[in-house]
Amino acid sequence: MYLDNLKKTGDFLTLTRNNEFHLPASSFTLANGTLVEVLDTGVIQFTPSGPTTKDVVLSSAIHGNETAPIEICDQLIQSIIKGELVLKQRVLFIYGNPKSINIAKRFVEENLNRLFNGEHAKGNIQNPERVRAEKLEQYVTAFFSDVEEGRYRCHYDLHTAIRGSKNEKFAVYPYLHGKPWKKQQLQFLLSCGVNTVLTMRAAATTFSYFSSFVFGADAFTVELGQVKPFGENDMSRFAQTKATLSALISQERVEYKQFNANDFELFQVHRTINRTQELFTFPFPESAVNFTGFNEGELLATDGEVEYFAEVDGEAIIFPNANVALGQRALLTVIPMEVNDKFI
Ligand SMILES: O=C(O)CCC(=O)N[C@@H](CCC(=O)O)C(=O)O
Ligand SMILES: [Zn+2]
């Protein structure tokens, strides 16, 4: 049975990588009273013995080649199992796509982060990512629902970006359907070393949107830097993030710095450009980084016969990817945004 080794090493990542699609559920209790429940491969839940007020989901490897967040979560999980980090809050850790970690690719057959909010069930398509998206929705649903109503919920879905970025770390605030954005969440992100936030203007099929929309969780996609293979991440660049996540789960209450709008660079999505044709190109090189701004009238992308030009000065590119599946987002553009009365 795998538990003996897990109890000794805390190495849930290797266990996950050795079981790409399934791991029988099992559980044990740490000397400090925390209940450890392995729910599946890549899915491990921790419940402290004492009272808790927060239900925290920390996911990584929704894209398998985004290794820095995987290493952060690996370190946190090992510290918890070894009894070095004592929890005060319920936590669910998720390694999203174990097989894609092993093949060091963004996904195996289909982008997992386009399959949430029920998208996995649409069409007559079967593949490992669709199966996994459905299961991950079920684990998150159970995690948030198996406790009394009214508790605090959050979900940080940790990623790294394919391209370099002018603003190395940034977060995507899913569309809130008119609900206010939270300054306290910006303070949390700032404490993680993330001072740049993009606000989305439409529903999505991402994991963070699912938790935000369905469970009212404070949920974000958090981009922590650029994709690198295991062993090539400078973990000192993630020290603030790791320390802030540790505090979130190991303290009853965390105080963040007082809100100051000048600490942040906020952007709102200006538009989403989807790839609809085989021939889809960008006029800029692979080396063009996220947040590169364009002047009004400059070419941003060509989709078959259709050319997209910048509509306003400073329209900046995010996540340009000409290789996405047809119908999917190939580019987001953003423009600066001020803190206003929609922030509470
Ligand atoms: O760098 C890229 O092109 C993609 C990095 C990444 O995986 N980003 C997420 C953002 C999800 C969101 O919009 O909240 C994704 O594309 O899935
Ligand atoms: Zn990603």
mmCIF file of C-alpha atoms in Angstrom, residues 42-240:
data_model
loop_
_atom_site.group_PDB
_atom_site.id
_atom_site.type_symbol
_atom_site.label_atom_id
_atom_site.label_comp_id
_atom_site.label_asym_id
_atom_site.label_seq_id
_atom_site.Cartn_x
_atom_site.Cartn_y
_atom_site.Cartn_z
ATOM 1 C CA GLY A 42 -3.223 14.294 -7.596
ATOM 2 C CA VAL A 43 -6.021 15.078 -5.168
ATOM 3 C CA ILE A 44 -5.265 15.290 -1.445
ATOM 4 C CA GLN A 45 -7.371 16.897 1.260
ATOM 5 C CA PHE A 46 -6.230 18.039 4.716
ATOM 6 C CA THR A 47 -8.602 18.649 7.615
ATOM 7 C CA PRO A 48 -7.138 19.971 10.877
ATOM 8 C CA SER A 49 -8.569 18.520 14.089
ATOM 9 C CA GLY A 50 -9.453 21.917 15.571
ATOM 10 C CA PRO A 51 -12.048 24.437 14.395
ATOM 11 C CA THR A 52 -11.509 26.000 10.968
ATOM 12 C CA THR A 53 -13.173 28.857 9.106
ATOM 13 C CA LYS A 54 -11.733 28.646 5.589
ATOM 14 C CA ASP A 55 -11.924 26.115 2.766
ATOM 15 C CA VAL A 56 -8.892 26.636 0.542
ATOM 16 C CA VAL A 57 -8.290 24.974 -2.845
ATOM 17 C CA LEU A 58 -4.756 25.151 -4.259
ATOM 18 C CA SER A 59 -4.408 23.694 -7.732
ATOM 19 C CA SER A 60 -1.411 23.324 -10.016
ATOM 20 C CA ALA A 61 -0.548 21.245 -13.096
ATOM 21 C CA ILE A 62 -3.836 22.057 -14.767
ATOM 22 C CA HIS A 63 -1.178 22.482 -17.459
ATOM 23 C CA GLY A 64 1.461 19.799 -16.954
ATOM 24 C CA ASN A 65 4.522 21.725 -18.104
ATOM 25 C CA GLU A 66 3.945 24.623 -15.673
ATOM 26 C CA THR A 67 6.323 23.255 -13.087
ATOM 27 C CA ALA A 68 7.002 26.089 -10.616
ATOM 28 C CA PRO A 69 3.502 25.933 -9.078
ATOM 29 C CA ILE A 70 3.822 22.141 -8.878
ATOM 30 C CA GLU A 71 7.074 22.525 -6.944
ATOM 31 C CA ILE A 72 5.505 25.085 -4.584
ATOM 32 C CA CYS A 73 2.592 22.745 -3.835
ATOM 33 C CA ASP A 74 4.948 19.778 -3.494
ATOM 34 C CA GLN A 75 6.924 21.669 -0.852
ATOM 35 C CA LEU A 76 3.766 22.690 1.019
ATOM 36 C CA ILE A 77 2.318 19.166 0.962
ATOM 37 C CA GLN A 78 5.579 17.632 2.162
ATOM 38 C CA SER A 79 5.821 20.153 5.019
ATOM 39 C CA ILE A 80 2.254 19.380 6.073
ATOM 40 C CA ILE A 81 2.682 15.607 6.024
ATOM 41 C CA LYS A 82 6.003 15.835 7.875
ATOM 42 C CA GLY A 83 4.274 17.913 10.559
ATOM 43 C CA GLU A 84 6.422 20.996 9.913
ATOM 44 C CA LEU A 85 3.504 23.124 8.700
ATOM 45 C CA VAL A 86 0.546 22.804 11.039
ATOM 46 C CA LEU A 87 -2.769 23.638 9.417
ATOM 47 C CA LYS A 88 -5.489 25.856 10.826
ATOM 48 C CA GLN A 89 -7.704 25.673 7.721
ATOM 49 C CA ARG A 90 -9.131 22.963 5.472
ATOM 50 C CA VAL A 91 -7.118 22.596 2.275
ATOM 51 C CA LEU A 92 -7.605 20.666 -0.952
ATOM 52 C CA PHE A 93 -4.485 20.350 -3.132
ATOM 53 C CA ILE A 94 -4.931 19.333 -6.751
ATOM 54 C CA TYR A 95 -2.339 18.325 -9.344
ATOM 55 C CA GLY A 96 -4.612 18.662 -12.341
ATOM 56 C CA ASN A 97 -3.150 16.567 -15.118
ATOM 57 C CA PRO A 98 -0.574 14.001 -13.923
ATOM 58 C CA LYS A 99 0.077 12.454 -17.353
ATOM 59 C CA SER A 100 0.789 15.865 -18.848
ATOM 60 C CA ILE A 101 3.338 16.465 -16.042
ATOM 61 C CA ASN A 102 5.096 13.257 -17.084
ATOM 62 C CA ILE A 103 5.202 14.126 -20.766
ATOM 63 C CA ALA A 104 6.125 17.757 -19.890
ATOM 64 C CA LYS A 105 3.366 19.117 -22.089
ATOM 65 C CA ARG A 106 0.547 21.637 -21.548
ATOM 66 C CA PHE A 107 -1.981 18.821 -22.030
ATOM 67 C CA VAL A 108 -2.304 15.316 -23.439
ATOM 68 C CA GLU A 109 -5.259 15.594 -25.851
ATOM 69 C CA GLU A 110 -7.224 18.688 -24.915
ATOM 70 C CA ASN A 111 -6.593 21.816 -22.832
ATOM 71 C CA LEU A 112 -7.974 20.911 -19.383
ATOM 72 C CA ASN A 113 -8.487 24.572 -18.516
ATOM 73 C CA ARG A 114 -11.145 24.904 -21.214
ATOM 74 C CA LEU A 115 -13.273 22.041 -19.884
ATOM 75 C CA PHE A 116 -14.702 23.252 -16.586
ATOM 76 C CA ASN A 117 -18.146 24.505 -15.741
ATOM 77 C CA GLY A 118 -19.649 21.484 -17.475
ATOM 78 C CA GLU A 119 -17.816 22.000 -20.767
ATOM 79 C CA HIS A 120 -16.297 18.492 -20.407
ATOM 80 C CA ALA A 121 -19.738 16.990 -21.056
ATOM 81 C CA LYS A 122 -20.461 18.873 -24.270
ATOM 82 C CA GLY A 123 -20.238 17.129 -27.644
ATOM 83 C CA ASN A 124 -19.541 13.464 -28.066
ATOM 84 C CA ILE A 125 -15.859 13.578 -27.183
ATOM 85 C CA GLN A 126 -14.021 11.206 -24.831
ATOM 86 C CA ASN A 127 -10.486 11.853 -23.665
ATOM 87 C CA PRO A 128 -8.488 11.813 -20.414
ATOM 88 C CA GLU A 129 -8.836 15.554 -19.849
ATOM 89 C CA ARG A 130 -12.641 15.420 -20.103
ATOM 90 C CA VAL A 131 -12.754 12.588 -17.580
ATOM 91 C CA ARG A 132 -10.397 14.472 -15.289
ATOM 92 C CA ALA A 133 -12.277 17.791 -15.537
ATOM 93 C CA GLU A 134 -15.482 16.078 -14.453
ATOM 94 C CA LYS A 135 -13.746 14.388 -11.518
ATOM 95 C CA LEU A 136 -12.016 17.604 -10.438
ATOM 96 C CA GLU A 137 -15.351 19.416 -10.464
ATOM 97 C CA GLN A 138 -16.748 16.659 -8.245
ATOM 98 C CA TYR A 139 -13.847 16.861 -5.763
ATOM 99 C CA VAL A 140 -14.127 20.638 -5.504
ATOM 100 C CA THR A 141 -17.904 20.415 -5.169
ATOM 101 C CA ALA A 142 -17.620 17.906 -2.325
ATOM 102 C CA PHE A 143 -14.872 19.924 -0.632
ATOM 103 C CA PHE A 144 -16.941 23.099 -0.566
ATOM 104 C CA SER A 145 -20.250 21.357 0.152
ATOM 105 C CA ASP A 146 -19.325 18.811 2.845
ATOM 106 C CA VAL A 147 -19.155 21.521 5.515
ATOM 107 C CA GLU A 148 -21.688 23.943 6.919
ATOM 108 C CA GLU A 149 -22.865 26.843 4.729
ATOM 109 C CA GLY A 150 -21.382 30.317 5.039
ATOM 110 C CA ARG A 151 -17.715 29.437 5.459
ATOM 111 C CA TYR A 152 -15.036 31.366 3.601
ATOM 112 C CA ARG A 153 -14.050 29.762 0.264
ATOM 113 C CA CYS A 154 -11.102 30.437 -1.991
ATOM 114 C CA HIS A 155 -9.351 28.759 -4.896
ATOM 115 C CA TYR A 156 -5.973 29.781 -6.288
ATOM 116 C CA ASP A 157 -5.231 27.981 -9.546
ATOM 117 C CA LEU A 158 -1.483 28.344 -9.989
ATOM 118 C CA HIS A 159 0.051 28.550 -13.461
ATOM 119 C CA THR A 160 3.072 29.871 -15.337
ATOM 120 C CA ALA A 161 2.821 31.572 -18.723
ATOM 121 C CA ILE A 162 4.259 30.325 -22.005
ATOM 122 C CA ARG A 163 5.829 33.673 -22.851
ATOM 123 C CA GLY A 164 7.895 36.044 -20.823
ATOM 124 C CA SER A 165 6.003 38.954 -19.365
ATOM 125 C CA LYS A 166 6.623 42.641 -18.654
ATOM 126 C CA ASN A 167 4.809 42.033 -15.389
ATOM 127 C CA GLU A 168 6.343 38.736 -14.297
ATOM 128 C CA LYS A 169 3.512 37.663 -11.997
ATOM 129 C CA PHE A 170 -0.132 38.426 -12.662
ATOM 130 C CA ALA A 171 -3.544 37.127 -11.805
ATOM 131 C CA VAL A 172 -6.739 36.681 -13.791
ATOM 132 C CA TYR A 173 -9.844 37.706 -11.835
ATOM 133 C CA PRO A 174 -12.703 35.661 -13.351
ATOM 134 C CA TYR A 175 -15.853 37.455 -14.444
ATOM 135 C CA LEU A 176 -17.963 38.149 -11.351
ATOM 136 C CA HIS A 177 -21.246 38.905 -13.119
ATOM 137 C CA GLY A 178 -21.467 42.367 -11.605
ATOM 138 C CA LYS A 179 -20.362 41.429 -8.087
ATOM 139 C CA PRO A 180 -17.644 43.714 -6.706
ATOM 140 C CA TRP A 181 -13.937 42.959 -6.842
ATOM 141 C CA LYS A 182 -12.273 42.626 -3.446
ATOM 142 C CA LYS A 183 -9.396 44.842 -2.316
ATOM 143 C CA GLN A 184 -8.591 42.253 0.339
ATOM 144 C CA GLN A 185 -7.951 39.713 -2.440
ATOM 145 C CA LEU A 186 -5.652 42.174 -4.178
ATOM 146 C CA GLN A 187 -3.786 42.515 -0.870
ATOM 147 C CA PHE A 188 -3.469 38.740 -0.664
ATOM 148 C CA LEU A 189 -2.104 38.653 -4.232
ATOM 149 C CA LEU A 190 0.319 41.493 -3.490
ATOM 150 C CA SER A 191 1.593 39.535 -0.523
ATOM 151 C CA CYS A 192 2.194 36.649 -2.988
ATOM 152 C CA GLY A 193 4.309 39.027 -5.093
ATOM 153 C CA VAL A 194 1.529 39.554 -7.645
ATOM 154 C CA ASN A 195 0.806 43.249 -8.253
ATOM 155 C CA THR A 196 -0.878 42.918 -11.646
ATOM 156 C CA VAL A 197 -4.470 41.800 -12.046
ATOM 157 C CA LEU A 198 -6.648 41.392 -15.139
ATOM 158 C CA THR A 199 -10.396 41.519 -14.726
ATOM 159 C CA MET A 200 -12.351 39.313 -17.103
ATOM 160 C CA ARG A 201 -15.590 40.484 -18.688
ATOM 161 C CA ALA A 202 -17.193 37.197 -19.695
ATOM 162 C CA ALA A 203 -17.961 33.732 -18.400
ATOM 163 C CA ALA A 204 -15.271 31.130 -19.050
ATOM 164 C CA THR A 205 -14.608 27.413 -18.862
ATOM 165 C CA THR A 206 -11.529 27.766 -16.648
ATOM 166 C CA PHE A 207 -11.076 26.109 -13.272
ATOM 167 C CA SER A 208 -10.956 29.420 -11.406
ATOM 168 C CA TYR A 209 -14.145 30.644 -13.082
ATOM 169 C CA PHE A 210 -15.874 27.392 -12.045
ATOM 170 C CA SER A 211 -15.069 27.872 -8.349
ATOM 171 C CA SER A 212 -15.897 31.551 -8.490
ATOM 172 C CA PHE A 213 -19.183 31.185 -10.353
ATOM 173 C CA VAL A 214 -20.545 27.975 -8.840
ATOM 174 C CA PHE A 215 -19.316 28.325 -5.265
ATOM 175 C CA GLY A 216 -18.787 32.075 -4.843
ATOM 176 C CA ALA A 217 -15.165 31.367 -3.944
ATOM 177 C CA ASP A 218 -12.539 34.081 -4.182
ATOM 178 C CA ALA A 219 -10.855 32.416 -7.138
ATOM 179 C CA PHE A 220 -8.034 33.419 -9.463
ATOM 180 C CA THR A 221 -5.791 32.007 -12.129
ATOM 181 C CA VAL A 222 -2.394 33.092 -10.850
ATOM 182 C CA GLU A 223 0.491 33.315 -13.326
ATOM 183 C CA LEU A 224 3.727 33.074 -11.365
ATOM 184 C CA GLY A 225 6.334 33.491 -14.105
ATOM 185 C CA GLN A 226 7.364 31.690 -17.256
ATOM 186 C CA VAL A 227 7.124 27.968 -18.011
ATOM 187 C CA LYS A 228 10.358 26.091 -17.259
ATOM 188 C CA PRO A 229 11.248 22.385 -16.957
ATOM 189 C CA PHE A 230 11.628 20.853 -13.493
ATOM 190 C CA GLY A 231 14.959 21.780 -11.966
ATOM 191 C CA GLU A 232 15.208 25.074 -13.850
ATOM 192 C CA ASN A 233 12.933 27.156 -11.632
ATOM 193 C CA ASP A 234 14.633 29.677 -9.387
ATOM 194 C CA MET A 235 12.512 28.880 -6.341
ATOM 195 C CA SER A 236 13.660 32.072 -4.601
ATOM 196 C CA ARG A 237 11.338 33.917 -7.020
ATOM 197 C CA PHE A 238 8.384 32.102 -5.454
ATOM 198 C CA ALA A 239 9.351 32.543 -1.801
ATOM 199 C CA GLN A 240 6.752 35.265 -1.206
#
